[in-house]
XYZ file of C-alpha atoms in Angstrom:
235
model
C 0.000 0.000 0.000
C 2.790 2.420 0.918
C 4.655 1.564 -2.268
C 1.508 2.251 -4.301
C 0.979 5.607 -2.557
C 4.591 6.586 -3.153
C 4.228 5.685 -6.818
C 1.114 7.867 -7.161
C 2.856 10.794 -5.473
C 5.825 10.423 -7.840
C 3.542 10.404 -10.889
C 1.702 13.497 -9.678
C 4.945 15.401 -9.028
C 6.287 14.408 -12.432
C 3.139 15.706 -14.104
C 3.373 19.030 -12.271
C 7.040 19.486 -13.157
C 6.401 18.577 -16.775
C 3.594 21.123 -17.015
C 5.754 23.822 -15.416
C 8.588 23.097 -17.823
C 6.215 23.295 -20.763
C 4.901 26.678 -19.645
C 8.428 28.002 -19.185
C 9.383 26.859 -22.671
C 6.201 28.350 -24.109
C 5.343 31.589 -22.260
C 2.299 32.116 -24.467
C 0.730 29.137 -22.719
C 0.182 31.304 -19.637
C -0.066 34.737 -21.280
C -3.535 35.646 -22.529
C -3.761 36.714 -26.137
C -4.513 40.424 -26.626
C -8.131 41.144 -27.529
C -8.939 41.885 -31.191
C -8.694 45.516 -32.233
C -10.912 47.526 -34.506
C -9.073 49.492 -37.222
C -7.545 52.852 -36.227
C -10.070 55.620 -35.737
C -8.402 57.828 -38.396
C -5.377 58.133 -40.677
C -2.543 59.193 -38.375
C 0.202 59.275 -41.048
C 0.808 63.010 -40.729
C 1.047 62.874 -36.920
C 3.453 59.919 -36.959
C 5.617 61.617 -39.582
C 5.726 64.744 -37.407
C 7.012 62.677 -34.475
C 9.752 61.203 -36.669
C 10.749 64.684 -37.818
C 10.885 65.902 -34.228
C 13.129 62.993 -33.280
C 15.480 63.787 -36.164
C 15.656 67.488 -35.326
C 15.836 67.109 -31.561
C 16.730 63.606 -30.338
C 14.549 62.569 -27.405
C 16.061 61.946 -23.969
C 17.338 58.532 -23.004
C 14.792 56.351 -21.218
C 12.109 59.038 -20.979
C 8.740 58.987 -19.297
C 6.560 58.915 -22.416
C 3.192 60.663 -22.245
C 0.835 59.548 -24.996
C -2.838 59.612 -25.827
C -5.268 62.239 -27.043
C -5.323 66.034 -26.992
C -5.246 66.346 -23.203
C -1.707 64.999 -23.536
C -0.839 66.781 -26.789
C -1.727 70.141 -25.263
C 0.269 69.490 -22.089
C 3.141 71.648 -23.282
C 4.650 72.241 -19.836
C 5.692 68.674 -19.026
C 9.380 69.559 -18.650
C 8.766 72.375 -16.181
C 5.941 70.560 -14.411
C 8.161 67.555 -13.672
C 11.702 68.912 -13.237
C 14.366 66.248 -13.105
C 12.176 63.770 -14.982
C 13.041 63.227 -18.676
C 9.643 63.530 -20.352
C 8.546 63.028 -23.953
C 5.162 64.175 -25.243
C 3.692 61.863 -27.851
C 0.064 62.931 -27.642
C -1.965 63.146 -30.849
C -5.215 65.046 -30.777
C -8.457 63.242 -31.495
C -6.953 59.808 -30.927
C -8.647 56.894 -29.215
C -7.218 54.103 -27.082
C -7.113 51.625 -29.940
C -4.937 54.082 -31.874
C -2.400 53.964 -29.040
C -2.454 50.166 -29.288
C -1.993 50.177 -33.073
C 0.920 52.622 -32.979
C 2.459 51.787 -29.608
C 5.844 51.029 -31.150
C 6.154 54.465 -32.778
C 4.575 56.336 -29.892
C 6.383 54.722 -26.984
C 8.104 51.348 -27.304
C 10.886 52.503 -29.624
C 12.103 54.971 -26.980
C 12.696 52.218 -24.398
C 10.966 54.378 -21.787
C 11.265 54.096 -18.040
C 7.494 54.628 -17.786
C 4.510 55.217 -20.069
C 1.660 57.547 -19.103
C -1.535 57.129 -21.150
C -4.670 59.209 -21.463
C -7.506 57.873 -23.611
C -11.137 56.858 -23.648
C -12.572 60.366 -23.768
C -12.837 60.584 -27.562
C -13.782 56.919 -27.757
C -16.978 57.448 -25.763
C -17.745 60.652 -27.636
C -17.540 58.645 -30.881
C -20.119 56.170 -29.581
C -18.006 53.405 -28.076
C -19.380 51.945 -24.873
C -17.558 51.243 -21.609
C -16.830 47.615 -22.482
C -15.270 48.588 -25.811
C -13.077 51.134 -24.039
C -12.076 48.477 -21.515
C -11.211 46.031 -24.310
C -9.052 48.651 -26.022
C -7.304 49.401 -22.732
C -6.465 45.706 -22.413
C -5.112 45.749 -25.958
C -2.870 48.733 -25.190
C -1.412 47.068 -22.106
C -0.937 43.720 -23.874
C 0.804 45.413 -26.815
C 3.215 47.305 -24.565
C 3.851 44.269 -22.375
C 4.807 42.154 -25.421
C 7.942 44.296 -25.840
C 8.363 45.963 -22.451
C 7.319 43.423 -19.822
C 8.634 45.396 -16.842
C 8.013 49.041 -17.713
C 5.423 50.715 -15.445
C 2.267 51.929 -17.165
C 0.166 54.744 -15.687
C -3.348 55.250 -17.002
C -5.014 58.604 -16.342
C -8.758 58.232 -15.889
C -11.201 59.717 -18.374
C -11.729 63.317 -17.353
C -15.151 64.970 -16.983
C -15.629 68.092 -19.082
C -18.559 70.510 -19.331
C -18.970 69.934 -23.075
C -19.378 66.175 -22.539
C -21.323 66.204 -19.293
C -24.021 64.021 -20.865
C -21.410 61.225 -21.146
C -20.502 61.197 -17.453
C -22.317 57.937 -16.692
C -20.467 56.051 -19.448
C -17.181 57.673 -18.417
C -17.693 56.534 -14.827
C -18.514 53.009 -15.966
C -15.413 52.865 -18.149
C -13.201 54.308 -15.417
C -14.452 51.764 -12.885
C -13.880 48.884 -15.300
C -10.377 50.060 -16.192
C -9.470 50.609 -12.533
C -10.404 46.988 -11.798
C -8.551 45.730 -14.869
C -5.392 47.705 -14.058
C -5.305 46.082 -10.616
C -4.978 42.679 -12.315
C -1.722 43.640 -14.082
C 1.635 44.072 -12.342
C 3.114 47.561 -12.692
C -0.058 49.013 -14.211
C -1.543 51.879 -12.223
C -4.881 53.645 -12.536
C -4.663 57.313 -11.510
C -7.922 59.114 -10.794
C -7.796 62.601 -12.268
C -11.583 62.678 -12.710
C -12.873 62.995 -9.148
C -10.910 66.171 -8.291
C -12.281 67.760 -11.480
C -15.855 67.543 -10.178
C -17.536 70.088 -7.935
C -19.500 69.316 -4.762
C -22.562 68.526 -6.874
C -20.683 66.025 -9.048
C -20.509 68.259 -12.115
C -17.353 69.186 -14.102
C -15.633 72.278 -12.744
C -15.819 74.883 -15.558
C -12.938 76.940 -14.142
C -10.523 74.182 -15.209
C -11.326 74.527 -18.922
C -10.756 76.883 -21.827
C -13.615 78.368 -23.834
C -14.400 75.166 -25.739
C -15.307 73.574 -22.370
C -13.424 70.425 -23.411
C -9.725 71.161 -23.151
C -8.024 72.242 -19.956
C -6.508 75.587 -19.072
C -3.468 76.244 -16.878
C -5.443 75.536 -13.721
C -6.568 72.181 -15.099
C -3.021 71.153 -15.919
C -1.780 72.401 -12.561
C -4.306 70.076 -10.940
C -3.120 67.163 -13.093
C 0.488 67.939 -12.238
C -0.212 67.674 -8.512
C -2.052 64.376 -8.994
C 0.425 62.774 -11.407
C 3.747 63.887 -9.906
C 3.795 61.352 -7.032
C 3.414 58.487 -9.526
C 6.367 59.357 -11.774
C 9.682 57.537 -11.450
């Protein structure tokens, strides 16, 4: 009886070790495949060419913190002075959606071998009619794409901001933010940073004093608020 029990234990241990060895030899066996992506939301050829021209004229810093995403990033022109001592690189492209960041992650971020990537997206996605689950799926695709080349680089996602011009979309924004917060917690070195809540007044409405006349893009006060929120998360 003891011999039979010992034999069964040996077989079980052998099976476990064999499975572990197989997973080590084939990492994709334990790594989920990235979700399918819809085509890019627009033709970004001109924007990508502009980034290449900027790199040629003024080489980017070594191992920068790359900021990428839509116009809230593109218009953040004070990154260097807002985060002194941190080598920053702005690769925001106005009007973009999260799936665009996934499609062009190599050009926007990976090629620079960054120390960290900060992403803002989801705002334009919802405005274009995508629902919270589609935004969540595109967020997963962005993270999976970056992780395929940069498995250890920290990723910071800035929550979808509330703005007066898109106040009717607040419920979908909240749903997407909550879903992405939960998803980010499942990934190592992926952090969800809530910039949305401090941009609401006591009644839960977007604070108009943080925005320029179009009531969509932020003014200096809006970016000053973001700077205070984001600074503790930069490395």
